[in-house]
Amino acid sequence: MWKIANTEINGKTILAPMAGITTFAYREFMRSFGVALCYTEMISDSGLIFNNEKTYEYLPRREEKRPTTIQLFGGEKEKLLSAIEKIEKYTDNYDFLDLNLGCPVPKVTRNNGGSAWLKHPNELISMVEAVVKASTKPVTVKIRIGWDEKHINFKELLPKLEAVGVSLIAIHLRTTKQLYGGKARYDLAYNIQDLVSIPLVVSGDIYSLDDALKALEITGAKAVMLARGQLGNPFLAAQIETYFKNGERLPDPTLHEQLDYLWTLANMMVKEKGEHTGILVMRGIAHHFIKGFSFTKTFRVKLTKMSTLANLAAIIKEIKDQALLT
Ligand SMILES: Cc1cc2nc3c(=O)[nH]c(=O)nc-3n(C[C@H](O)[C@H](O)[C@H](O)COP(=O)(O)O)c2cc1C
């Protein structure tokens, strides 16, 4: 057990914020595998300020379980402060307010949002200080190690972020220029937890229990963030959490179990978004549940083209029938 501000966090895995994926249903689904904290998708400050209805759907629902972090992005201090006012009027059902200081997407960095902040450390720190003062909830940040190989500045930033009152720092161990490619730079992150007394969380390339153990050992961080490694492999969270509870190494799920997880998630997504949109979201996610099972290659394409729950049920049945033959 460890704490973010005064909130106890009961586990070692955190569901990373992932735009287009970590919706309400997805967060609930992953909580059932034991993740100790869920982040929303990144939420635009402008969308909140301009009362964009879709943007408000990204905020936690009344029935959202806790703990939950709302992740906000924006490129101007004043706008971020206005957006926080909007959030606080709209909901109290969250634990932490997170600032996205790591998004590399040009649409975001062009407006000085996401990881563009890393290029201006002084402005970054003064913005974060203002946000910490304005927010009634503890503030956390998610950063990258720097803009590019020549400007790796996360180690200087950590104590400065702590000094202005940040309650947790999540670090994606890649530069902005790396986007999502190349390896996460654990080689630069030995004992980084010693640099600050607030908790750190590390993000990047956690695909297995052993990846998680290594990441925690190298960095000393309090937890790992699960992102692409849990896509189609939700049981990874259970494997890591179980190991930390009783030392047991749970076996990987069978194909049938994977298909059950897929069916559960699809139904939750449809319940959240309606069948049309829910299945559209699942088109991008479903095929991950059968990666690793070689004979299923032909079914991956089918999963990216499905349009109803009935389609999905039929594909799952076909996969099970095929599995019996091989
Ligand atoms: C599809 C996708 C969407 C993402 N969306 C966000 C986001 O909204 N906010 C954020 O801070 N990071 C976002 N990330 C970054 C992840 O949270 C994570 O830091 C990154 O994927 C590195 O971890 P990994 O190598 O384990 O995937 C996203 C990543 C992916 C692949």
CSV table of C-alpha atoms and ligand atoms in Angstrom, one decimal:
chain,number,residue,atom,x,y,z
A,1,MET,CA,0.0,0.0,0.0
A,2,TRP,CA,1.2,3.5,-0.8
A,3,LYS,CA,-0.4,6.9,-1.0
A,4,ILE,CA,-1.0,9.7,-3.5
A,5,ALA,CA,-1.5,12.7,-1.3
A,6,ASN,CA,-3.9,11.3,1.4
A,7,THR,CA,-5.4,8.6,-0.8
A,8,GLU,CA,-4.3,5.0,-0.3
A,9,ILE,CA,-3.4,3.2,-3.5
A,10,ASN,CA,-3.9,-0.5,-3.1
A,11,GLY,CA,-1.7,-2.0,-5.9
A,12,LYS,CA,1.2,-1.8,-8.2
A,13,THR,CA,-0.6,-1.3,-11.5
A,14,ILE,CA,-2.2,1.8,-12.9
A,15,LEU,CA,-4.3,2.0,-16.1
A,16,ALA,CA,-2.6,4.5,-18.4
A,17,PRO,CA,-4.6,7.3,-20.0
A,18,MET,CA,-5.2,6.2,-23.6
A,19,ALA,CA,-7.2,8.4,-26.0
A,20,GLY,CA,-10.0,6.5,-27.7
A,21,ILE,CA,-9.6,3.5,-25.4
A,22,THR,CA,-9.8,4.2,-21.7
A,23,THR,CA,-13.4,5.1,-21.7
A,24,PHE,CA,-15.7,4.6,-18.7
A,25,ALA,CA,-16.4,1.0,-19.7
A,26,TYR,CA,-12.8,0.3,-20.3
A,27,ARG,CA,-11.8,1.6,-16.9
A,28,GLU,CA,-14.5,-0.5,-15.2
A,29,PHE,CA,-13.3,-3.6,-17.1
A,30,MET,CA,-9.7,-3.1,-16.0
A,31,ARG,CA,-10.7,-2.5,-12.4
A,32,SER,CA,-12.1,-6.0,-12.4
A,33,PHE,CA,-8.5,-7.3,-13.1
A,34,GLY,CA,-7.2,-5.3,-10.1
A,35,VAL,CA,-5.7,-2.1,-11.4
A,36,ALA,CA,-5.3,0.2,-8.5
A,37,LEU,CA,-6.0,3.5,-10.2
A,38,CYS,CA,-7.5,4.5,-13.6
A,39,TYR,CA,-6.9,7.6,-15.7
A,40,THR,CA,-9.5,9.0,-18.0
A,41,GLU,CA,-8.5,9.7,-21.6
A,42,MET,CA,-6.9,13.1,-22.1
A,43,ILE,CA,-9.5,15.8,-22.0
A,44,SER,CA,-9.2,19.1,-23.9
A,45,ASP,CA,-9.4,22.3,-21.8
A,46,SER,CA,-10.9,24.1,-24.8
A,47,GLY,CA,-13.6,21.4,-25.1
A,48,LEU,CA,-14.6,22.0,-21.5
A,49,ILE,CA,-14.5,25.8,-21.8
A,50,PHE,CA,-16.7,25.8,-24.9
A,51,ASN,CA,-19.1,23.4,-23.3
A,52,ASN,CA,-18.6,20.8,-26.0
A,53,GLU,CA,-21.0,18.0,-25.0
A,54,LYS,CA,-18.7,15.2,-26.3
A,55,THR,CA,-15.8,16.5,-24.1
A,56,TYR,CA,-18.0,16.3,-21.0
A,57,GLU,CA,-18.6,12.6,-21.8
A,58,TYR,CA,-14.9,11.9,-21.1
A,59,LEU,CA,-15.3,13.0,-17.5
A,60,PRO,CA,-16.0,10.4,-14.8
A,61,ARG,CA,-19.6,9.3,-14.5
A,62,ARG,CA,-21.6,9.5,-11.3
A,63,GLU,CA,-21.3,5.7,-11.0
A,64,GLU,CA,-17.6,5.7,-11.7
A,65,LYS,CA,-15.6,3.7,-9.1
A,66,ARG,CA,-12.6,5.2,-7.4
A,67,PRO,CA,-9.8,6.0,-7.3
A,68,THR,CA,-9.9,7.9,-10.7
A,69,THR,CA,-7.7,10.5,-12.2
A,70,ILE,CA,-9.0,13.1,-14.7
A,71,GLN,CA,-6.3,13.9,-17.3
A,72,LEU,CA,-6.5,17.4,-18.8
A,73,PHE,CA,-4.5,18.8,-21.7
A,74,GLY,CA,-4.0,22.4,-22.9
A,75,GLY,CA,-1.2,24.8,-23.8
A,76,GLU,CA,-2.1,27.9,-21.8
A,77,LYS,CA,-2.1,28.4,-18.0
A,78,GLU,CA,-5.2,30.6,-18.0
A,79,LYS,CA,-7.2,28.2,-20.1
A,80,LEU,CA,-6.2,25.2,-17.9
A,81,LEU,CA,-7.4,27.2,-14.9
A,82,SER,CA,-10.7,27.9,-16.5
A,83,ALA,CA,-11.1,24.3,-17.4
A,84,ILE,CA,-10.5,23.2,-13.9
A,85,GLU,CA,-13.3,25.5,-12.7
A,86,LYS,CA,-15.5,23.8,-15.2
A,87,ILE,CA,-14.6,20.4,-14.0
A,88,GLU,CA,-15.1,21.3,-10.4
A,89,LYS,CA,-18.6,22.6,-11.1
A,90,TYR,CA,-19.5,19.5,-13.1
A,91,THR,CA,-18.3,16.7,-10.9
A,92,ASP,CA,-16.6,15.8,-7.6
A,93,ASN,CA,-16.4,12.1,-8.4
A,94,TYR,CA,-12.6,11.9,-8.9
A,95,ASP,CA,-9.5,11.8,-6.8
A,96,PHE,CA,-6.7,13.5,-8.8
A,97,LEU,CA,-6.3,16.0,-11.5
A,98,ASP,CA,-3.6,15.1,-13.9
A,99,LEU,CA,-1.8,17.4,-16.4
A,100,ASN,CA,-0.8,15.8,-19.7
A,101,LEU,CA,2.7,17.1,-20.3
A,102,GLY,CA,3.7,14.2,-22.5
A,103,CYS,CA,1.5,14.0,-25.6
A,104,PRO,CA,3.6,14.1,-28.8
A,105,VAL,CA,0.8,14.5,-31.3
A,106,PRO,CA,1.4,17.7,-33.4
A,107,LYS,CA,-2.3,18.8,-33.1
A,108,VAL,CA,-1.6,19.1,-29.4
A,109,THR,CA,2.0,20.3,-29.3
A,110,ARG,CA,1.4,22.9,-32.0
A,111,ASN,CA,-0.9,24.7,-29.5
A,112,ASN,CA,1.9,24.3,-26.8
A,113,GLY,CA,0.0,21.5,-25.1
A,114,GLY,CA,1.2,18.0,-24.1
A,115,SER,CA,5.0,17.5,-24.3
A,116,ALA,CA,5.5,21.0,-25.8
A,117,TRP,CA,5.6,22.1,-22.2
A,118,LEU,CA,8.9,20.2,-21.7
A,119,LYS,CA,10.6,22.7,-24.0
A,120,HIS,CA,9.8,25.6,-21.6
A,121,PRO,CA,10.6,24.3,-18.1
A,122,ASN,CA,10.2,27.6,-16.3
A,123,GLU,CA,6.7,28.2,-17.8
A,124,LEU,CA,5.9,24.6,-17.1
A,125,ILE,CA,6.7,24.9,-13.4
A,126,SER,CA,4.9,28.2,-13.0
A,127,MET,CA,1.8,26.8,-14.8
A,128,VAL,CA,1.8,23.7,-12.6
A,129,GLU,CA,2.2,25.8,-9.5
A,130,ALA,CA,-0.9,27.8,-10.4
A,131,VAL,CA,-2.8,24.6,-11.2
A,132,VAL,CA,-1.9,23.1,-7.8
A,133,LYS,CA,-3.2,26.3,-6.1
A,134,ALA,CA,-6.4,26.3,-8.1
A,135,SER,CA,-7.4,22.7,-7.9
A,136,THR,CA,-9.3,21.4,-4.9
A,137,LYS,CA,-8.0,17.9,-5.7
A,138,PRO,CA,-4.3,16.8,-5.6
A,139,VAL,CA,-2.5,17.5,-8.8
A,140,THR,CA,-0.4,14.9,-10.7
A,141,VAL,CA,1.5,15.2,-13.9
A,142,LYS,CA,2.5,12.9,-16.7
A,143,ILE,CA,5.7,13.7,-18.5
A,144,ARG,CA,8.2,12.3,-21.0
A,145,ILE,CA,11.9,12.2,-20.4
A,146,GLY,CA,12.4,15.2,-22.7
A,147,TRP,CA,11.7,16.6,-26.2
A,148,ASP,CA,14.5,14.7,-28.0
A,149,GLU,CA,17.8,12.9,-27.3
A,150,LYS,CA,19.6,16.2,-26.9
A,151,HIS,CA,17.1,17.7,-24.5
A,152,ILE,CA,16.5,15.0,-21.9
A,153,ASN,CA,15.5,17.1,-18.8
A,154,PHE,CA,13.2,14.9,-16.7
A,155,LYS,CA,15.6,14.5,-13.8
A,156,GLU,CA,15.9,18.3,-13.4
A,157,LEU,CA,12.1,18.6,-13.5
A,158,LEU,CA,11.3,16.0,-10.9
A,159,PRO,CA,12.4,18.0,-7.7
A,160,LYS,CA,10.9,21.2,-9.2
A,161,LEU,CA,7.6,19.6,-9.7
A,162,GLU,CA,7.7,18.3,-6.2
A,163,ALA,CA,8.5,21.7,-4.8
A,164,VAL,CA,5.4,23.3,-6.4
A,165,GLY,CA,3.2,20.8,-4.8
A,166,VAL,CA,2.6,18.0,-7.3
A,167,SER,CA,1.5,14.8,-5.6
A,168,LEU,CA,2.6,12.2,-8.1
A,169,ILE,CA,4.7,12.1,-11.3
A,170,ALA,CA,4.1,9.5,-14.1
A,171,ILE,CA,7.0,9.3,-16.5
A,172,HIS,CA,6.8,7.8,-19.9
A,173,LEU,CA,10.4,6.9,-20.5
A,174,ARG,CA,10.6,8.0,-24.1
A,175,THR,CA,11.4,11.3,-25.7
A,176,THR,CA,8.7,13.2,-27.6
A,177,LYS,CA,10.6,12.5,-30.8
A,178,GLN,CA,10.5,8.8,-30.2
A,179,LEU,CA,6.7,9.0,-30.3
A,180,TYR,CA,5.7,5.4,-29.4
A,181,GLY,CA,8.7,3.7,-31.1
A,182,GLY,CA,12.0,2.5,-29.9
A,183,LYS,CA,12.6,1.2,-26.5
A,184,ALA,CA,11.5,3.0,-23.3
A,185,ARG,CA,14.7,4.4,-21.7
A,186,TYR,CA,15.0,2.5,-18.4
A,187,ASP,CA,18.7,2.8,-18.9
A,188,LEU,CA,18.3,6.5,-17.9
A,189,ALA,CA,16.1,5.8,-15.0
A,190,TYR,CA,18.1,4.0,-12.4
A,191,ASN,CA,16.9,4.9,-8.8
A,192,ILE,CA,14.9,7.9,-10.0
A,193,GLN,CA,12.6,7.5,-7.0
A,194,ASP,CA,15.5,8.7,-4.9
A,195,LEU,CA,15.3,12.1,-6.5
A,196,VAL,CA,12.0,13.0,-4.9
A,197,SER,CA,9.8,11.9,-1.9
A,198,ILE,CA,6.5,12.1,-3.8
A,199,PRO,CA,5.6,8.8,-5.5
A,200,LEU,CA,6.7,8.1,-9.1
A,201,VAL,CA,5.1,5.9,-11.6
A,202,VAL,CA,6.9,4.6,-14.7
A,203,SER,CA,5.4,4.0,-18.1
A,204,GLY,CA,6.8,2.2,-21.2
A,205,ASP,CA,7.0,-1.3,-22.5
A,206,ILE,CA,5.3,-3.2,-19.7
A,207,TYR,CA,4.1,-6.4,-21.4
A,208,SER,CA,4.7,-9.0,-18.7
A,209,LEU,CA,5.1,-9.5,-15.0
A,210,ASP,CA,8.9,-9.7,-15.4
A,211,ASP,CA,8.8,-6.3,-17.3
A,212,ALA,CA,7.0,-4.8,-14.3
A,213,LEU,CA,9.4,-6.3,-11.8
A,214,LYS,CA,12.4,-5.1,-13.7
A,215,ALA,CA,10.9,-1.6,-14.2
A,216,LEU,CA,10.2,-1.3,-10.4
A,217,GLU,CA,13.6,-2.6,-9.5
A,218,ILE,CA,15.5,-0.3,-11.8
A,219,THR,CA,13.6,2.9,-11.0
A,220,GLY,CA,12.3,2.3,-7.4
A,221,ALA,CA,8.9,3.7,-8.6
A,222,LYS,CA,5.8,2.9,-6.6
A,223,ALA,CA,3.9,1.4,-9.5
A,224,VAL,CA,3.9,0.7,-13.3
A,225,MET,CA,1.5,2.1,-15.8
A,226,LEU,CA,-0.1,-0.4,-18.1
A,227,ALA,CA,-0.7,0.8,-21.7
A,228,ARG,CA,-0.2,-1.1,-24.9
A,229,GLY,CA,0.9,-4.2,-22.9
A,230,GLN,CA,-2.6,-4.6,-21.4
A,231,LEU,CA,-4.4,-4.0,-24.7
A,232,GLY,CA,-5.9,-7.4,-25.4
A,233,ASN,CA,-4.2,-8.7,-22.3
A,234,PRO,CA,-6.1,-7.4,-19.3
A,235,PHE,CA,-5.1,-10.4,-17.2
A,236,LEU,CA,-1.6,-8.9,-17.1
A,237,ALA,CA,-2.9,-6.6,-14.3
A,238,ALA,CA,-4.1,-9.7,-12.3
A,239,GLN,CA,-0.7,-11.4,-12.8
A,240,ILE,CA,1.2,-8.4,-11.5
A,241,GLU,CA,-1.2,-7.7,-8.6
A,242,THR,CA,-1.3,-11.4,-7.5
A,243,TYR,CA,2.5,-11.6,-7.5
A,244,PHE,CA,2.8,-8.7,-5.2
A,245,LYS,CA,0.1,-10.0,-2.9
A,246,ASN,CA,1.3,-13.6,-2.5
A,247,GLY,CA,4.2,-14.3,-4.7
A,248,GLU,CA,2.2,-16.5,-7.1
A,249,ARG,CA,2.8,-16.4,-10.8
A,250,LEU,CA,-0.5,-16.9,-12.5
A,251,PRO,CA,-0.4,-18.7,-15.9
A,252,ASP,CA,-1.3,-16.8,-19.1
A,253,PRO,CA,-5.0,-17.0,-20.0
A,254,THR,CA,-6.2,-19.6,-22.5
A,255,LEU,CA,-7.8,-18.7,-25.8
A,256,HIS,CA,-11.2,-19.4,-24.4
A,257,GLU,CA,-10.6,-17.1,-21.5
A,258,GLN,CA,-9.3,-14.4,-23.8
A,259,LEU,CA,-12.5,-14.7,-25.9
A,260,ASP,CA,-14.6,-14.4,-22.7
A,261,TYR,CA,-12.7,-11.2,-21.7
A,262,LEU,CA,-13.3,-9.8,-25.2
A,263,TRP,CA,-17.0,-10.6,-25.1
A,264,THR,CA,-17.3,-9.0,-21.6
A,265,LEU,CA,-15.5,-5.8,-22.7
A,266,ALA,CA,-17.5,-5.5,-25.9
A,267,ASN,CA,-20.8,-5.8,-23.9
A,268,MET,CA,-19.6,-3.1,-21.4
A,269,MET,CA,-18.6,-0.8,-24.3
A,270,VAL,CA,-21.9,-1.3,-26.0
A,271,LYS,CA,-23.7,-0.5,-22.8
A,272,GLU,CA,-21.7,2.7,-22.4
A,273,LYS,CA,-21.8,4.0,-26.0
A,274,GLY,CA,-24.7,2.1,-27.7
A,275,GLU,CA,-24.1,-0.7,-30.2
A,276,HIS,CA,-23.0,1.4,-33.2
A,277,THR,CA,-20.3,3.4,-31.5
A,278,GLY,CA,-19.4,0.7,-29.0
A,279,ILE,CA,-18.6,-1.7,-31.7
A,280,LEU,CA,-16.6,0.9,-33.7
A,281,VAL,CA,-14.4,1.4,-30.6
A,282,MET,CA,-14.1,-2.3,-30.2
A,283,ARG,CA,-12.9,-2.7,-33.9
A,284,GLY,CA,-9.6,-1.1,-32.8
A,285,ILE,CA,-9.3,-3.2,-29.7
A,286,ALA,CA,-10.8,-6.6,-30.3
A,287,HIS,CA,-8.0,-8.1,-32.5
A,288,HIS,CA,-5.5,-7.6,-29.7
A,289,PHE,CA,-7.2,-10.3,-27.7
A,290,ILE,CA,-6.2,-13.0,-30.2
A,291,LYS,CA,-2.7,-11.8,-31.1
A,292,GLY,CA,-0.3,-14.6,-29.8
A,293,PHE,CA,-2.6,-17.3,-31.1
A,294,SER,CA,-1.1,-18.1,-34.5
A,295,PHE,CA,-4.0,-19.8,-36.3
A,296,THR,CA,-6.3,-16.8,-35.6
A,297,LYS,CA,-4.6,-14.4,-38.1
A,298,THR,CA,-7.6,-14.6,-40.5
A,299,PHE,CA,-10.0,-13.6,-37.8
A,300,ARG,CA,-8.2,-10.4,-36.9
A,301,VAL,CA,-9.3,-8.8,-40.1
A,302,LYS,CA,-12.9,-9.8,-39.5
A,303,LEU,CA,-12.8,-8.2,-36.0
A,304,THR,CA,-11.7,-4.9,-37.5
A,305,LYS,CA,-14.8,-5.0,-39.8
A,306,MET,CA,-17.5,-6.1,-37.4
A,307,SER,CA,-20.5,-3.8,-36.9
A,308,THR,CA,-22.8,-5.5,-34.4
A,309,LEU,CA,-22.5,-7.6,-31.2
A,310,ALA,CA,-24.1,-10.4,-33.2
A,311,ASN,CA,-21.1,-10.2,-35.7
A,312,LEU,CA,-18.7,-10.4,-32.8
A,313,ALA,CA,-20.6,-13.4,-31.3
A,314,ALA,CA,-20.4,-15.2,-34.7
A,315,ILE,CA,-16.6,-14.5,-35.0
A,316,ILE,CA,-16.0,-15.7,-31.5
A,317,LYS,CA,-17.9,-18.9,-32.3
A,318,GLU,CA,-15.9,-19.4,-35.5
A,319,ILE,CA,-12.6,-19.0,-33.6
A,320,LYS,CA,-13.7,-21.6,-31.0
A,321,ASP,CA,-14.7,-24.0,-33.7
A,322,GLN,CA,-11.4,-23.5,-35.5
A,323,ALA,CA,-9.5,-24.1,-32.2
A,324,LEU,CA,-11.2,-27.5,-31.8
A,325,LEU,CA,-9.9,-28.5,-35.2
A,326,THR,CA,-6.2,-27.6,-34.5
B,1,LIG,C1,-3.5,4.7,-28.4
B,1,LIG,C2,-2.8,5.4,-27.3
B,1,LIG,C3,-3.4,6.5,-26.7
B,1,LIG,C4,-2.7,7.2,-25.7
B,1,LIG,N1,-3.3,8.3,-25.1
B,1,LIG,C5,-2.7,9.0,-24.1
B,1,LIG,C6,-3.4,10.0,-23.4
B,1,LIG,O1,-4.5,10.4,-23.7
B,1,LIG,N2,-2.7,10.7,-22.4
B,1,LIG,C7,-1.4,10.3,-22.1
B,1,LIG,O2,-0.8,10.9,-21.2
B,1,LIG,N3,-0.8,9.3,-22.7
B,1,LIG,C8,-1.4,8.6,-23.7
B,1,LIG,N4,-0.8,7.6,-24.3
B,1,LIG,C9,0.6,7.1,-23.8
B,1,LIG,C10,0.4,6.0,-22.7
B,1,LIG,O3,-0.3,6.4,-21.6
B,1,LIG,C11,1.8,5.4,-22.3
B,1,LIG,O4,2.5,6.4,-21.6
B,1,LIG,C12,2.6,5.0,-23.5
B,1,LIG,O5,1.8,4.2,-24.4
B,1,LIG,C13,3.9,4.2,-23.1
B,1,LIG,O6,3.6,3.0,-22.6
B,1,LIG,P1,3.7,1.6,-23.4
B,1,LIG,O7,5.0,1.5,-24.1
B,1,LIG,O8,3.5,0.6,-22.3
B,1,LIG,O9,2.5,1.6,-24.4
B,1,LIG,C14,-1.4,6.8,-25.3
B,1,LIG,C15,-0.8,5.7,-25.9
B,1,LIG,C16,-1.5,5.0,-26.9
B,1,LIG,C17,-0.8,3.8,-27.5
